[in-house]
Amino acid sequence: MTRKASNKVMTAQEAVKRFVHDGATVGMGGQSIGRCAMAVTHEIVRQGIKDLTLVGCNLSMSMDILVGAGLAKRTECGTGNLERFGTTFRWRKAIEDRTLEVEDYSHLAMASRFLAGSLGLPFMPSKSMLGTDILNKQIANGSDAFRVIDNPWDLDEPVVLLPACKPDVSIIHAQKADQMGNIIIEGFTTQEPEMVKASSSVIVSCEELISSDEVRRHPDRTTVPYIFVDAVVVQPWGSFPTSTYGHYEHDPEHLRRYQACARPGGEAYEEYLREFIYECENFDEHLDRAISSARREELRASMQKLL
Amino acid sequence: MTRKASNKVMTAQEAVKRFVHDGATVGMGGQSIGRCAMAVTHEIVRQGIKDLTLVGCNLSMSMDILVGAGLAKRTECGTGNLERFGTTFRWRKAIEDRTLEVEDYSHLAMASRFLAGSLGLPFMPSKSMLGTDILNKQIANGSDAFRVIDNPWDLDEPVVLLPACKPDVSIIHAQKADQMGNIIIEGFTTQEPEMVKASSSVIVSCEELISSDEVRRHPDRTTVPYIFVDAVVVQPWGSFPTSTYGHYEHDPEHLRRYQACARPGGEAYEEYLREFIYECENFDEHLDRAISSARREELRASMQKLL
Amino acid sequence: MAEAYSLDELMVVEASRHISDWDTVMVGTGLPMVASLFALKNHAPNMCYVVETGGIAPEILGTPSSVTDARVMYRAVRHGSLLDALGGVLQRGLADVAFLGGAQIDQFANVNSTVIGDYNSPKVRFPGSGGANDLASHAKKVLIITRHEKRRFPERCDFITSPGYIDGPDGRKRAGLTSPYPDIFVITDLAVMAIDKSTGRLRVEALMPEVSLERVKENTGFELPDGDTEPVEPPTEAELRLLREEVDPGGEYLKTPE
Amino acid sequence: MAEAYSLDELMVVEASRHISDWDTVMVGTGLPMVASLFALKNHAPNMCYVVETGGIAPEILGTPSSVTDARVMYRAVRHGSLLDALGGVLQRGLADVAFLGGAQIDQFANVNSTVIGDYNSPKVRFPGSGGANDLASHAKKVLIITRHEKRRFPERCDFITSPGYIDGPDGRKRAGLTSPYPDIFVITDLAVMAIDKSTGRLRVEALMPEVSLERVKENTGFELPDGDTEPVEPPTEAELRLLREEVDPGGEYLKTPE
């Protein structure tokens, strides 16, 4: 489907209702403690959209929440963790309990799968994962996702083929977008350029809505043009408690608070979901509960010092 | 080989002497009447470096000169022409006379081959060229460059595999570079980002040398970082008579003058090479012969109106 | 009384009518550039014009002479690379329309832009595919614009550079093309031809004013079936003014009537 | 008299010594980030630090807590994507050194960061490869940094996430890896181990001050051959000051001695 130059600004509620469906494969933006699409994730949780397959390179807090809320049936990714803030505990528990299907890749392998999808190709070659159990044990398990062929130009050289990954919908948080859906990501871009272009639908939340005139004045700075984008959600602090480069740092306090609930799970975790997601009408209400304006100023000031 | 953060500024003469050798596969920057690496091309002609294989998507005036000067043995590309200014006549003649080997591709196919090279992959899949003589006649000719396999995930779907293209050296002209070799290309980028990254050596000429400090202030704007670049040649008007976006328009007068000599070939063409290349010590001398300062101002002003 | 116009002018106007507002259109160089620019300025202000050099949705200034011309990059929402445009938009399946030219077009709408004569000992060598093969391979609808001369319409192309229906109704499907049954229109200064999907062959759909089917047949090297045809609407005065004053003001591409 | 230092601190300093000035180094998260930052500030000012998130040659500010931290992007010459860094630099063959951590490391220097127990019914699930598999697969030299505990050094990893020499001297070559015979060093708080290319197995090359080969063997789950070892140079006062004041001023990664 071709996406048009129409006005795509809408609420997270409307965007999720229109573009995220039960059973969808969801491309997850951000990485670790940076630029995760938290606002859109919360809305998926509130709407209880289920049986999701979550895909990405490093899946982090947004993935852990969807798993913890019981909405994910499968992940395909390179890692689940928050680096210094620990692993993704609900994900780990679900794998150990065997209630979640997983397919493991290296980060480059997942990025390569998105690249194939973004170019309309059925698969992408890779030289990663050779000789390892990522390849061998998953093939032995009957996974259909890995083929090893001989390089036709050098029959002594094995090459891995990986099937394209084409999410039904991707959710990402960016610094800037215009109402048509042109996206500007600043700083690191993770796998998002390829993942977004490989997706059937794309929801972008942004810190700042800019004019299309401004986009057209600097076409070299557009990360993804509007023809790949379906919904623009204007949501400052939309990646909180993870950072948005140029805007605010990650919030160690809230990250630790989440981890303190996610690690034990059970009641503590239910309480977190209730207080910070289910009882909030929208993400602004979450922010009001989760972070004071003084603290917001600190995180903004702290980021400014790093630029 | 890994390229370092050393000072890489040198003359075209030195750059060509160090990085372009007889028999080399040369990646050609620019397209049609835009941003061809004319200064470096002239230097290759002056140094008489021969038996070159010229590769790119659209090969244009710079390729035609190397063919016309008898320095090319082969081209691998998608097109040879200057659009409204006609075809590449020396190239056409050499093919008709069967004095030049050619391998034909679509533009996407060549870009895909460079992509493979830039990612360290032995080949890249493609869905172009299926059912056509680009594929069938070249396979029938015994070309080793095309394989058609079944998509392992859908045995009814043929997929073309194309071998990586990894030039020995690429020559491109950019708007900006710093002395380390960080490159900023503005406007269209052709196949250059992938081609440059796939190359063993890279010579970039630029309109403007900027400070590395300026590069580090806007890391989102760098097209290719220094680890892919070997030589930086500071040469304003280095793509003349083709355009450099943001700086000057193409010069129809000189393009027509070249074409008027290239079309008949013979003495007229030899005279062009003598007057505009062999007798010039460097590209500045060529510019002095080929374009007045008044005319330069016009082409600059004309570009400014289009921004 | 309508102003006089040339068939070249009407060819461009008629070709532009095959572009709808909001279409994403991948545009080749030459006349396709002119006709697409006309569509953008005339009836398709929301079309997404995509240039193979990577520009997405530029607003375009009059008479670009190349796909690298700053005029086709004017106020784009993104500048990019060949790979972005031909891979990331076109091969990715996002082009509603692709618009190209060609030296030879055969009965299956295959296009030759490579060679006249044998590939291995050419009589005349042409520039080659460029992006044309990619455009014809991947778009949902393909427009081809060319002047109507018998030598341009042989039964079989000397060399198939860009696929039409290859050799029959399922030719593309068999070859493995991702877009197996696209609409294909060939717009000339005499007629509009379209692929009949039941045969995979071109037939005449519409005729330029005062042009007969007989005349089209005489100027075509392959057989054209009889059948109903429609007349092509002449251009309006406003269309002619737009074409002459904004799209090709220097007459670089199109001659006006003498 | 040199200042007191912890073996953790020396481990990081020693690891950094395996990075030379002008090296292009692909750096994972955690201790590799700290040791590479130390190298950059201490003896390798011209190294090209590459982060998997795409930053090329950043100048780096003290104690980043993640590869997405703005501190690892500070004054980079380019920001980019995972594909740029892991595909365009690493798989492309441009990384002189790759620097990673790991939960289990076996005698062939294979690394497990996926699972303890059976893959299909895990005892403990770890985060998974991330970029580690890519780093270990493609670099010319691989550095692994980890604390020396017996459970971290089993004979065979429960799961090979990132390839060392796999199962012997030609294991990587047989598997088809592009970098078939890299140097691999494992730097711990007790010793420096390196791959013996004739066996494809780790052996002890150097010992931390006051650590005996016996003690290393006791803390290693696989057999280590006897042989000559060198002592690891203690850190200088200037090195310790740099480490404590600029690289990890908050002591987020490293404990100083009590």
Coordinates of N, CA and C in Angstrom, one line a residue, chain B residues 104-195:
Chain B
D104 N 26.5 -5.3 -19.2 CA 25.3 -4.5 -19.0 C 24.5 -4.9 -17.7
Y105 N 24.1 -3.8 -17.0 CA 23.2 -4.0 -15.9 C 22.1 -3.0 -15.9
S106 N 21.1 -3.2 -15.0 CA 20.2 -2.0 -14.7 C 20.9 -1.2 -13.6
H107 N 20.4 0.0 -13.5 CA 21.0 0.9 -12.4 C 20.9 0.3 -11.0
L108 N 19.7 -0.3 -10.8 CA 19.5 -0.9 -9.4 C 20.5 -2.1 -9.3
A109 N 20.7 -2.8 -10.3 CA 21.6 -4.0 -10.3 C 23.0 -3.6 -9.9
M110 N 23.5 -2.5 -10.5 CA 24.8 -2.0 -10.2 C 24.9 -1.5 -8.8
A111 N 23.8 -0.7 -8.4 CA 23.8 -0.2 -7.0 C 23.8 -1.4 -6.0
S112 N 23.1 -2.5 -6.4 CA 23.0 -3.6 -5.5 C 24.4 -4.3 -5.4
R113 N 25.1 -4.3 -6.5 CA 26.5 -4.9 -6.4 C 27.4 -4.1 -5.5
F114 N 27.3 -2.8 -5.6 CA 28.1 -2.0 -4.7 C 27.6 -2.2 -3.2
L115 N 26.3 -2.3 -3.0 CA 25.8 -2.5 -1.7 C 26.4 -3.8 -1.1
A116 N 26.5 -4.9 -1.9 CA 27.1 -6.1 -1.4 C 28.5 -5.8 -1.0
G117 N 29.3 -5.2 -1.9 CA 30.7 -4.8 -1.6 C 30.8 -4.0 -0.3
S118 N 29.9 -3.1 -0.1 CA 30.0 -2.2 1.1 C 29.6 -2.9 2.4
L119 N 29.0 -4.0 2.3 CA 28.6 -4.7 3.5 C 29.5 -6.0 3.7
G120 N 30.5 -6.1 2.9 CA 31.4 -7.3 3.0 C 30.7 -8.6 2.6
L121 N 29.7 -8.5 1.7 CA 29.0 -9.7 1.3 C 29.4 -10.1 -0.1
P122 N 29.4 -11.4 -0.4 CA 29.9 -11.8 -1.7 C 28.9 -11.6 -2.8
F123 N 27.7 -11.4 -2.5 CA 26.7 -11.2 -3.6 C 25.4 -10.5 -3.0
M124 N 24.6 -10.0 -3.9 CA 23.3 -9.4 -3.4 C 22.2 -10.0 -4.3
P125 N 21.1 -10.3 -3.7 CA 19.9 -10.7 -4.6 C 19.3 -9.5 -5.3
S126 N 18.6 -9.8 -6.3 CA 17.9 -8.7 -7.1 C 16.7 -9.3 -7.7
K127 N 15.6 -8.5 -7.9 CA 14.4 -8.9 -8.6 C 14.3 -8.1 -9.9
S128 N 15.4 -7.4 -10.3 CA 15.4 -6.8 -11.6 C 16.0 -7.7 -12.7
M129 N 15.8 -7.4 -13.9 CA 16.4 -8.0 -15.1 C 15.8 -9.4 -15.4
L130 N 14.9 -9.9 -14.6 CA 14.3 -11.2 -14.9 C 13.5 -11.1 -16.2
G131 N 13.6 -12.1 -17.0 CA 12.9 -12.2 -18.2 C 13.5 -11.4 -19.3
T132 N 14.6 -10.7 -19.1 CA 15.1 -9.9 -20.2 C 16.5 -10.4 -20.7
D133 N 16.9 -9.7 -21.8 CA 18.1 -10.1 -22.5 C 19.4 -9.6 -21.7
I134 N 19.2 -8.6 -20.8 CA 20.3 -8.2 -20.0 C 20.8 -9.5 -19.3
L135 N 19.8 -10.2 -18.8 CA 20.2 -11.5 -18.1 C 20.5 -12.6 -19.1
N136 N 19.5 -12.8 -20.0 CA 19.6 -14.1 -20.8 C 20.7 -14.0 -21.8
K137 N 20.9 -12.9 -22.5 CA 22.0 -12.9 -23.5 C 23.3 -12.9 -22.9
Q138 N 23.5 -12.3 -21.7 CA 24.8 -12.3 -21.1 C 25.1 -13.7 -20.5
I139 N 24.1 -14.3 -20.0 CA 24.3 -15.7 -19.5 C 24.7 -16.6 -20.7
A140 N 23.9 -16.4 -21.8 CA 24.2 -17.2 -23.0 C 25.7 -16.9 -23.5
N141 N 26.1 -15.7 -23.3 CA 27.5 -15.3 -23.7 C 28.6 -15.9 -22.8
G142 N 28.1 -16.6 -21.7 CA 29.1 -17.2 -20.8 C 29.5 -16.3 -19.7
S143 N 28.8 -15.1 -19.5 CA 29.1 -14.2 -18.4 C 29.0 -15.0 -17.1
D144 N 29.9 -14.7 -16.2 CA 29.9 -15.4 -14.9 C 29.2 -14.5 -13.9
A145 N 28.6 -13.4 -14.3 CA 28.1 -12.4 -13.4 C 26.7 -12.6 -12.9
F146 N 26.0 -13.5 -13.5 CA 24.5 -13.6 -13.2 C 24.2 -15.1 -12.8
R147 N 23.5 -15.2 -11.7 CA 23.0 -16.5 -11.3 C 21.5 -16.3 -11.0
V148 N 20.7 -17.3 -11.4 CA 19.3 -17.2 -11.1 C 19.0 -18.5 -10.2
I149 N 18.6 -18.2 -8.9 CA 18.3 -19.3 -8.0 C 16.8 -19.3 -7.6
D150 N 16.3 -20.3 -7.0 CA 15.0 -20.3 -6.4 C 15.1 -19.7 -5.0
N151 N 14.2 -18.8 -4.7 CA 14.1 -18.3 -3.4 C 13.8 -19.5 -2.4
P152 N 14.7 -19.8 -1.5 CA 14.6 -21.0 -0.7 C 13.3 -21.0 0.1
W153 N 12.7 -19.9 0.3 CA 11.4 -19.8 1.1 C 10.2 -19.8 0.2
D154 N 10.4 -19.9 -1.2 CA 9.3 -20.0 -2.1 C 9.9 -20.5 -3.4
L155 N 9.8 -21.8 -3.6 CA 10.6 -22.4 -4.7 C 10.1 -22.0 -6.0
D156 N 8.9 -21.4 -6.1 CA 8.4 -20.9 -7.4 C 8.9 -19.5 -7.7
E157 N 9.7 -18.9 -6.9 CA 10.2 -17.6 -7.1 C 11.6 -17.5 -7.5
P158 N 11.9 -17.2 -8.8 CA 13.3 -17.0 -9.1 C 13.9 -15.7 -8.6
V159 N 15.1 -15.7 -8.2 CA 15.8 -14.6 -7.7 C 17.2 -14.5 -8.4
V160 N 17.5 -13.3 -8.8 CA 18.9 -13.1 -9.4 C 19.9 -12.9 -8.3
L161 N 21.0 -13.5 -8.4 CA 22.2 -13.2 -7.5 C 23.2 -12.4 -8.4
L162 N 23.7 -11.4 -7.8 CA 24.8 -10.6 -8.5 C 26.0 -10.5 -7.6
P163 N 27.2 -10.7 -8.2 CA 28.4 -10.7 -7.4 C 28.7 -9.2 -7.0
A164 N 29.3 -9.1 -5.8 CA 29.7 -7.8 -5.2 C 30.6 -7.1 -6.2
C165 N 30.5 -5.8 -6.3 CA 31.4 -5.0 -7.1 C 32.3 -4.2 -6.1
K166 N 33.6 -4.5 -6.1 CA 34.5 -3.8 -5.2 C 35.6 -3.1 -5.9
P167 N 35.4 -1.9 -6.3 CA 36.5 -1.2 -7.1 C 37.8 -1.1 -6.4
D168 N 38.9 -1.2 -7.2 CA 40.2 -1.0 -6.6 C 40.3 0.5 -6.1
V169 N 39.7 1.4 -6.9 CA 39.7 2.8 -6.4 C 38.5 3.5 -7.0
S170 N 37.8 4.3 -6.2 CA 36.7 5.1 -6.6 C 37.2 6.6 -6.7
I171 N 36.7 7.3 -7.7 CA 37.0 8.7 -7.8 C 35.6 9.4 -7.8
I172 N 35.5 10.3 -6.9 CA 34.2 11.1 -6.8 C 34.5 12.6 -6.5
H173 N 33.5 13.4 -6.8 CA 33.6 14.8 -6.5 C 32.5 15.2 -5.5
A174 N 32.8 15.8 -4.4 CA 31.8 16.1 -3.4 C 31.9 17.6 -3.1
Q175 N 30.8 18.0 -2.4 CA 30.8 19.5 -2.1 C 31.8 19.8 -1.0
K176 N 31.9 18.9 0.0 CA 32.8 19.2 1.2 C 33.5 18.0 1.6
A177 N 34.7 18.3 2.1 CA 35.5 17.2 2.8 C 36.4 17.9 3.9
D178 N 36.8 17.2 4.9 CA 37.8 17.7 5.8 C 39.1 17.0 5.5
Q179 N 40.2 17.4 6.1 CA 41.5 16.8 5.7 C 41.6 15.3 6.1
M180 N 40.8 14.8 7.1 CA 40.8 13.4 7.4 C 40.2 12.6 6.3
G181 N 39.3 13.2 5.6 CA 38.6 12.5 4.5 C 37.1 12.2 4.8
N182 N 36.6 12.9 5.8 CA 35.1 12.8 6.0 C 34.5 13.6 4.8
I183 N 33.5 13.0 4.2 CA 32.9 13.5 3.0 C 31.4 13.9 3.2
I184 N 31.1 15.1 2.7 CA 29.7 15.5 2.7 C 29.2 15.7 1.3
I185 N 28.3 14.9 0.8 CA 27.7 15.1 -0.5 C 26.3 15.7 -0.3
E186 N 26.0 16.7 -1.0 CA 24.7 17.4 -0.9 C 23.8 17.1 -2.1
G187 N 22.5 17.0 -1.9 CA 21.7 16.7 -3.1 C 21.7 15.2 -3.4
F188 N 21.6 14.9 -4.7 CA 21.5 13.5 -5.0 C 22.9 12.9 -4.7
T189 N 22.9 11.6 -4.4 CA 24.1 10.9 -4.0 C 24.5 9.7 -5.0
T190 N 23.7 9.5 -6.0 CA 23.9 8.4 -6.9 C 24.2 7.1 -6.2
Q191 N 25.1 6.3 -6.7 CA 25.5 5.1 -6.1 C 26.7 5.3 -5.2
E192 N 27.1 6.5 -5.0 CA 28.4 6.8 -4.4 C 28.6 6.3 -3.0
P193 N 27.6 6.5 -2.1 CA 27.8 6.0 -0.7 C 28.2 4.5 -0.7
E194 N 27.5 3.7 -1.4 CA 27.8 2.2 -1.4 C 29.1 2.0 -2.2
M195 N 29.3 2.6 -3.3 CA 30.4 2.4 -4.2 C 31.7 2.7 -3.4

